[in-house]
Amino acid sequence: MFWLAESCHLPFIKFCRDNGRVGESDSALYEAFDVLYDYDAFPYCEKIFEDGKPMEEWVDALIRQDAELPQNAIKLRYLENHDTDRISQYVKDWPLWKNWTALQFTLKGMPLVYHGQEIRTSHRPDIFTADPIAWKEDDAAADWIRTLAHLHKTLFSAQPVIDYEIDETHPVLRISRDGYAGAFLLAKTEPDALISTNLKDGVWYNLFTGTDFEVADHHMKAADFPVLVQMEDEVKD
């Protein structure tokens, strides 16, 4: 059992305090709760897939979490929940959806798969009305999430040292943690487009897909994203 707090957007905490009501900070809530919602950072993430905003504000918010919250803090990482629009309302492209979902499971914290995400539902649910899941509607999406959940549980630690690198040209977000490097293409791109990478030239094994991909002249194809590689491994001949 663990205690989960649906901690709030920062403007709402200020509103509560300004009106003489209790408005606890995330740091204070971690004195009693094990996991907190991600509302101090997630709104900046929404701006990327909803409005195409740059990634810097979101990454800065993720860095602030590591710098300001208790060292053992666990954030609930989601792309949608009962108070937000579905990500599939904005991310309709299948490869792009795979990149965003893979990123969700690679971030530090505990991933949340909200009812319907596993079949790429795009309608926003009414929490007061029955909204049954069509379990077999999108087997490919469900299988992708199963793969990501397995990798998250078997490869990643609860409290990693995590680093972020932004390449807004494409745009790509690179993450390193637990001896692995991930790269995520977060805007729709032609599959044959060549994307720069900091991986060495050669053939690499992608843990997300279980297939090989090639890096040539420090570039790789957009179709090969997202990627997760083990950094101590040498590239294949």
mmCIF file of C-alpha atoms in Angstrom:
data_model
loop_
_atom_site.group_PDB
_atom_site.id
_atom_site.type_symbol
_atom_site.label_atom_id
_atom_site.label_comp_id
_atom_site.label_asym_id
_atom_site.label_seq_id
_atom_site.Cartn_x
_atom_site.Cartn_y
_atom_site.Cartn_z
ATOM 1 C CA MET A 1 0.000 0.000 0.000
ATOM 2 C CA PHE A 2 1.162 3.521 -0.643
ATOM 3 C CA TRP A 3 -0.315 6.959 -0.076
ATOM 4 C CA LEU A 4 -0.992 9.053 -3.199
ATOM 5 C CA ALA A 5 -1.736 12.787 -2.956
ATOM 6 C CA GLU A 6 -3.485 14.556 -5.803
ATOM 7 C CA SER A 7 -1.333 17.598 -5.250
ATOM 8 C CA CYS A 8 -2.369 20.700 -7.150
ATOM 9 C CA HIS A 9 -1.303 23.206 -9.757
ATOM 10 C CA LEU A 10 0.912 25.880 -8.229
ATOM 11 C CA PRO A 11 -1.555 28.757 -8.967
ATOM 12 C CA PHE A 12 -4.257 26.893 -7.034
ATOM 13 C CA ILE A 13 -1.973 26.432 -4.009
ATOM 14 C CA LYS A 14 -1.340 30.186 -4.059
ATOM 15 C CA PHE A 15 -5.084 30.832 -4.396
ATOM 16 C CA CYS A 16 -5.766 28.709 -1.309
ATOM 17 C CA ARG A 17 -3.128 30.502 0.728
ATOM 18 C CA ASP A 18 -4.249 33.937 -0.448
ATOM 19 C CA ASN A 19 -7.770 33.129 0.755
ATOM 20 C CA GLY A 20 -6.790 31.817 4.164
ATOM 21 C CA ARG A 21 -7.180 28.141 3.273
ATOM 22 C CA VAL A 22 -4.679 25.292 3.596
ATOM 23 C CA GLY A 23 -2.341 25.124 0.622
ATOM 24 C CA GLU A 24 0.437 22.662 1.316
ATOM 25 C CA SER A 25 3.562 22.621 -0.806
ATOM 26 C CA ASP A 26 4.737 19.400 -2.410
ATOM 27 C CA SER A 27 7.693 19.290 -0.029
ATOM 28 C CA ALA A 28 5.339 19.394 2.956
ATOM 29 C CA LEU A 29 3.050 16.742 1.466
ATOM 30 C CA TYR A 30 5.962 14.323 1.085
ATOM 31 C CA GLU A 31 6.152 14.236 4.886
ATOM 32 C CA ALA A 32 2.941 12.182 4.802
ATOM 33 C CA PHE A 33 2.524 10.853 1.262
ATOM 34 C CA ASP A 34 4.615 8.467 -0.829
ATOM 35 C CA VAL A 35 3.668 9.664 -4.331
ATOM 36 C CA LEU A 36 2.387 13.028 -5.579
ATOM 37 C CA TYR A 37 0.699 14.104 -8.792
ATOM 38 C CA ASP A 38 2.922 15.944 -11.255
ATOM 39 C CA TYR A 39 0.992 19.216 -11.454
ATOM 40 C CA ASP A 40 4.041 21.343 -10.708
ATOM 41 C CA ALA A 41 5.666 20.226 -13.997
ATOM 42 C CA PHE A 42 3.046 18.564 -16.215
ATOM 43 C CA PRO A 43 1.355 21.808 -17.386
ATOM 44 C CA TYR A 44 4.602 22.694 -19.171
ATOM 45 C CA CYS A 45 4.582 19.266 -20.829
ATOM 46 C CA GLU A 46 1.011 19.842 -22.063
ATOM 47 C CA LYS A 47 2.128 23.021 -23.809
ATOM 48 C CA ILE A 48 4.494 20.958 -25.965
ATOM 49 C CA PHE A 49 2.034 18.430 -27.412
ATOM 50 C CA GLU A 50 -0.980 20.767 -27.347
ATOM 51 C CA ASP A 51 0.602 23.978 -28.660
ATOM 52 C CA GLY A 52 4.027 22.990 -29.986
ATOM 53 C CA LYS A 53 5.838 25.063 -27.357
ATOM 54 C CA PRO A 54 9.592 24.595 -26.774
ATOM 55 C CA MET A 55 10.748 22.024 -24.225
ATOM 56 C CA GLU A 56 12.917 24.259 -22.033
ATOM 57 C CA GLU A 57 10.213 25.259 -19.522
ATOM 58 C CA TRP A 58 9.205 21.654 -18.960
ATOM 59 C CA VAL A 59 12.767 20.387 -18.534
ATOM 60 C CA ASP A 60 13.487 23.277 -16.168
ATOM 61 C CA ALA A 61 10.463 22.193 -14.084
ATOM 62 C CA LEU A 62 11.749 18.602 -13.977
ATOM 63 C CA ILE A 63 15.137 19.847 -12.811
ATOM 64 C CA ARG A 64 13.462 21.979 -10.115
ATOM 65 C CA GLN A 65 11.721 18.863 -8.812
ATOM 66 C CA ASP A 66 15.053 17.118 -8.318
ATOM 67 C CA ALA A 67 16.571 20.221 -6.741
ATOM 68 C CA GLU A 68 13.756 21.298 -4.407
ATOM 69 C CA LEU A 69 11.804 18.185 -3.416
ATOM 70 C CA PRO A 70 13.020 15.578 -0.920
ATOM 71 C CA GLN A 71 15.623 13.288 -2.432
ATOM 72 C CA ASN A 72 13.345 10.240 -2.212
ATOM 73 C CA ALA A 73 10.363 12.030 -3.784
ATOM 74 C CA ILE A 74 8.320 10.034 -6.310
ATOM 75 C CA LYS A 75 6.172 11.839 -8.871
ATOM 76 C CA LEU A 76 3.221 10.264 -10.686
ATOM 77 C CA ARG A 77 4.039 10.566 -14.413
ATOM 78 C CA TYR A 78 1.080 10.681 -16.784
ATOM 79 C CA LEU A 79 0.094 12.006 -20.188
ATOM 80 C CA GLU A 80 -3.594 12.201 -19.288
ATOM 81 C CA ASN A 81 -5.869 11.779 -16.289
ATOM 82 C CA HIS A 82 -9.448 12.512 -15.236
ATOM 83 C CA ASP A 83 -8.798 16.286 -15.166
ATOM 84 C CA THR A 84 -7.008 16.632 -18.521
ATOM 85 C CA ASP A 85 -7.666 16.122 -22.203
ATOM 86 C CA ARG A 86 -6.504 12.867 -23.734
ATOM 87 C CA ILE A 87 -3.071 13.043 -25.318
ATOM 88 C CA SER A 88 -4.539 11.223 -28.339
ATOM 89 C CA GLN A 89 -6.701 14.272 -28.938
ATOM 90 C CA TYR A 90 -3.501 16.101 -29.900
ATOM 91 C CA VAL A 91 -1.064 13.304 -30.774
ATOM 92 C CA LYS A 92 -2.852 11.347 -33.504
ATOM 93 C CA ASP A 93 0.270 10.132 -35.332
ATOM 94 C CA TRP A 94 1.128 6.560 -34.243
ATOM 95 C CA PRO A 95 4.950 6.951 -34.194
ATOM 96 C CA LEU A 96 4.644 10.227 -32.300
ATOM 97 C CA TRP A 97 2.273 8.640 -29.755
ATOM 98 C CA LYS A 98 4.829 5.839 -29.249
ATOM 99 C CA ASN A 99 7.549 8.409 -28.572
ATOM 100 C CA TRP A 100 5.497 10.305 -26.004
ATOM 101 C CA THR A 101 4.420 7.122 -24.240
ATOM 102 C CA ALA A 102 7.966 5.757 -24.145
ATOM 103 C CA LEU A 103 9.137 9.044 -22.652
ATOM 104 C CA GLN A 104 6.460 8.802 -19.942
ATOM 105 C CA PHE A 105 7.862 5.422 -18.850
ATOM 106 C CA THR A 106 11.486 6.649 -18.958
ATOM 107 C CA LEU A 107 11.068 9.695 -16.747
ATOM 108 C CA LYS A 108 11.951 9.411 -13.082
ATOM 109 C CA GLY A 109 8.860 8.453 -11.096
ATOM 110 C CA MET A 110 5.830 6.155 -11.241
ATOM 111 C CA PRO A 111 3.966 5.907 -14.582
ATOM 112 C CA LEU A 112 0.158 6.154 -14.588
ATOM 113 C CA VAL A 113 -1.802 4.577 -17.453
ATOM 114 C CA TYR A 114 -5.215 6.193 -17.307
ATOM 115 C CA HIS A 115 -8.349 4.276 -18.355
ATOM 116 C CA GLY A 116 -8.401 4.328 -22.169
ATOM 117 C CA GLN A 117 -4.808 5.392 -22.816
ATOM 118 C CA GLU A 118 -3.961 1.784 -23.676
ATOM 119 C CA ILE A 119 -6.349 1.938 -26.663
ATOM 120 C CA ARG A 120 -5.503 5.553 -27.618
ATOM 121 C CA THR A 121 -8.954 6.849 -26.745
ATOM 122 C CA SER A 122 -9.241 10.534 -27.674
ATOM 123 C CA HIS A 123 -12.491 11.567 -25.985
ATOM 124 C CA ARG A 124 -12.330 13.172 -22.553
ATOM 125 C CA PRO A 125 -14.263 11.053 -20.044
ATOM 126 C CA ASP A 126 -17.025 12.247 -17.783
ATOM 127 C CA ILE A 127 -16.085 10.833 -14.394
ATOM 128 C CA PHE A 128 -19.753 10.781 -13.356
ATOM 129 C CA THR A 129 -20.862 8.597 -16.279
ATOM 130 C CA ALA A 130 -19.985 4.974 -17.032
ATOM 131 C CA ASP A 131 -17.171 4.886 -19.601
ATOM 132 C CA PRO A 132 -16.279 1.223 -20.285
ATOM 133 C CA ILE A 133 -12.939 0.320 -21.861
ATOM 134 C CA ALA A 134 -12.960 -1.354 -25.279
ATOM 135 C CA TRP A 135 -10.131 -3.673 -24.278
ATOM 136 C CA LYS A 136 -9.337 -5.164 -27.712
ATOM 137 C CA GLU A 137 -9.745 -1.998 -29.739
ATOM 138 C CA ASP A 138 -6.017 -1.275 -30.223
ATOM 139 C CA ASP A 139 -3.803 -4.286 -29.495
ATOM 140 C CA ALA A 140 -0.687 -2.545 -30.850
ATOM 141 C CA ALA A 141 -0.988 0.319 -28.365
ATOM 142 C CA ALA A 142 -1.712 -2.045 -25.465
ATOM 143 C CA ASP A 143 1.287 -4.216 -26.379
ATOM 144 C CA TRP A 144 3.512 -1.134 -26.572
ATOM 145 C CA ILE A 145 2.497 -0.104 -23.055
ATOM 146 C CA ARG A 146 3.078 -3.659 -21.784
ATOM 147 C CA THR A 147 6.610 -3.537 -23.219
ATOM 148 C CA LEU A 148 7.289 -0.141 -21.644
ATOM 149 C CA ALA A 149 5.937 -1.251 -18.269
ATOM 150 C CA HIS A 150 8.197 -4.311 -18.312
ATOM 151 C CA LEU A 151 11.273 -2.238 -19.166
ATOM 152 C CA HIS A 152 10.439 0.313 -16.497
ATOM 153 C CA LYS A 153 10.158 -2.373 -13.824
ATOM 154 C CA THR A 154 13.222 -4.381 -14.828
ATOM 155 C CA LEU A 155 15.736 -1.719 -15.912
ATOM 156 C CA PHE A 156 15.113 1.413 -13.896
ATOM 157 C CA SER A 157 15.751 2.248 -10.252
ATOM 158 C CA ALA A 158 13.389 4.310 -8.101
ATOM 159 C CA GLN A 159 15.848 7.148 -7.440
ATOM 160 C CA PRO A 160 18.201 7.497 -10.415
ATOM 161 C CA VAL A 161 20.596 10.244 -11.307
ATOM 162 C CA ILE A 162 18.870 11.572 -14.415
ATOM 163 C CA ASP A 163 20.109 14.031 -17.043
ATOM 164 C CA TYR A 164 18.266 15.803 -19.844
ATOM 165 C CA GLU A 165 19.508 17.139 -23.164
ATOM 166 C CA ILE A 166 17.270 19.146 -25.490
ATOM 167 C CA ASP A 167 17.643 19.382 -29.258
ATOM 168 C CA GLU A 168 14.916 21.802 -30.332
ATOM 169 C CA THR A 169 15.911 21.569 -34.004
ATOM 170 C CA HIS A 170 13.859 18.397 -34.522
ATOM 171 C CA PRO A 171 12.744 18.448 -31.550
ATOM 172 C CA VAL A 172 14.372 15.630 -29.591
ATOM 173 C CA LEU A 173 14.664 15.091 -25.858
ATOM 174 C CA ARG A 174 17.502 12.846 -24.692
ATOM 175 C CA ILE A 175 17.527 11.268 -21.247
ATOM 176 C CA SER A 176 20.275 9.308 -19.496
ATOM 177 C CA ARG A 177 19.607 7.257 -16.362
ATOM 178 C CA ASP A 178 20.658 3.964 -14.741
ATOM 179 C CA GLY A 179 23.294 3.347 -17.429
ATOM 180 C CA TYR A 180 20.806 3.738 -20.293
ATOM 181 C CA ALA A 181 20.317 6.477 -22.863
ATOM 182 C CA GLY A 182 16.928 7.286 -24.359
ATOM 183 C CA ALA A 183 16.002 9.605 -27.199
ATOM 184 C CA PHE A 184 12.479 10.748 -28.050
ATOM 185 C CA LEU A 185 11.256 12.587 -31.138
ATOM 186 C CA LEU A 186 8.418 14.808 -29.912
ATOM 187 C CA ALA A 187 7.081 16.329 -33.117
ATOM 188 C CA LYS A 188 5.679 14.665 -36.223
ATOM 189 C CA THR A 189 8.511 14.032 -38.694
ATOM 190 C CA GLU A 190 8.835 12.204 -41.995
ATOM 191 C CA PRO A 191 10.082 8.643 -41.308
ATOM 192 C CA ASP A 192 13.104 8.945 -43.619
ATOM 193 C CA ALA A 193 14.258 12.266 -42.139
ATOM 194 C CA LEU A 194 17.778 12.125 -40.714
ATOM 195 C CA ILE A 195 18.075 13.239 -37.099
ATOM 196 C CA SER A 196 21.375 14.093 -35.440
ATOM 197 C CA THR A 197 22.422 11.948 -32.476
ATOM 198 C CA ASN A 198 25.241 11.815 -29.965
ATOM 199 C CA LEU A 199 25.539 8.020 -30.315
ATOM 200 C CA LYS A 200 28.612 6.615 -32.018
ATOM 201 C CA ASP A 201 28.332 5.476 -35.612
ATOM 202 C CA GLY A 202 27.431 1.811 -35.941
ATOM 203 C CA VAL A 203 24.543 -0.554 -35.270
ATOM 204 C CA TRP A 204 22.764 -0.297 -31.912
ATOM 205 C CA TYR A 205 20.169 -2.487 -30.205
ATOM 206 C CA ASN A 206 16.964 -0.647 -29.324
ATOM 207 C CA LEU A 207 15.515 -1.999 -26.079
ATOM 208 C CA PHE A 208 12.144 -0.393 -26.777
ATOM 209 C CA THR A 209 11.575 -2.311 -30.006
ATOM 210 C CA GLY A 210 13.920 -5.289 -29.677
ATOM 211 C CA THR A 211 15.457 -4.437 -33.059
ATOM 212 C CA ASP A 212 18.702 -2.938 -34.370
ATOM 213 C CA PHE A 213 19.088 0.545 -35.811
ATOM 214 C CA GLU A 214 21.998 2.239 -37.532
ATOM 215 C CA VAL A 215 23.810 5.470 -36.785
ATOM 216 C CA ALA A 216 25.791 6.836 -39.715
ATOM 217 C CA ASP A 217 27.689 10.112 -39.780
ATOM 218 C CA HIS A 218 26.117 10.906 -36.373
ATOM 219 C CA HIS A 219 22.583 10.698 -37.780
ATOM 220 C CA MET A 220 19.726 8.194 -37.519
ATOM 221 C CA LYS A 221 16.320 7.911 -39.175
ATOM 222 C CA ALA A 222 13.257 9.443 -37.574
ATOM 223 C CA ALA A 223 11.490 6.098 -37.990
ATOM 224 C CA ASP A 224 13.927 4.527 -35.492
ATOM 225 C CA PHE A 225 12.729 6.748 -32.605
ATOM 226 C CA PRO A 226 12.144 6.278 -29.746
ATOM 227 C CA VAL A 227 15.332 4.500 -28.755
ATOM 228 C CA LEU A 228 16.710 3.140 -25.503
ATOM 229 C CA VAL A 229 20.252 1.776 -25.484
ATOM 230 C CA GLN A 230 22.581 0.425 -22.824
ATOM 231 C CA MET A 231 25.501 2.778 -22.671
ATOM 232 C CA GLU A 232 28.217 0.328 -21.627
ATOM 233 C CA ASP A 233 27.470 -1.775 -24.703
ATOM 234 C CA GLU A 234 29.710 -1.242 -27.682
ATOM 235 C CA VAL A 235 28.094 -0.686 -31.033
ATOM 236 C CA LYS A 236 27.845 -3.787 -33.189
ATOM 237 C CA ASP A 237 30.245 -4.332 -36.069
#
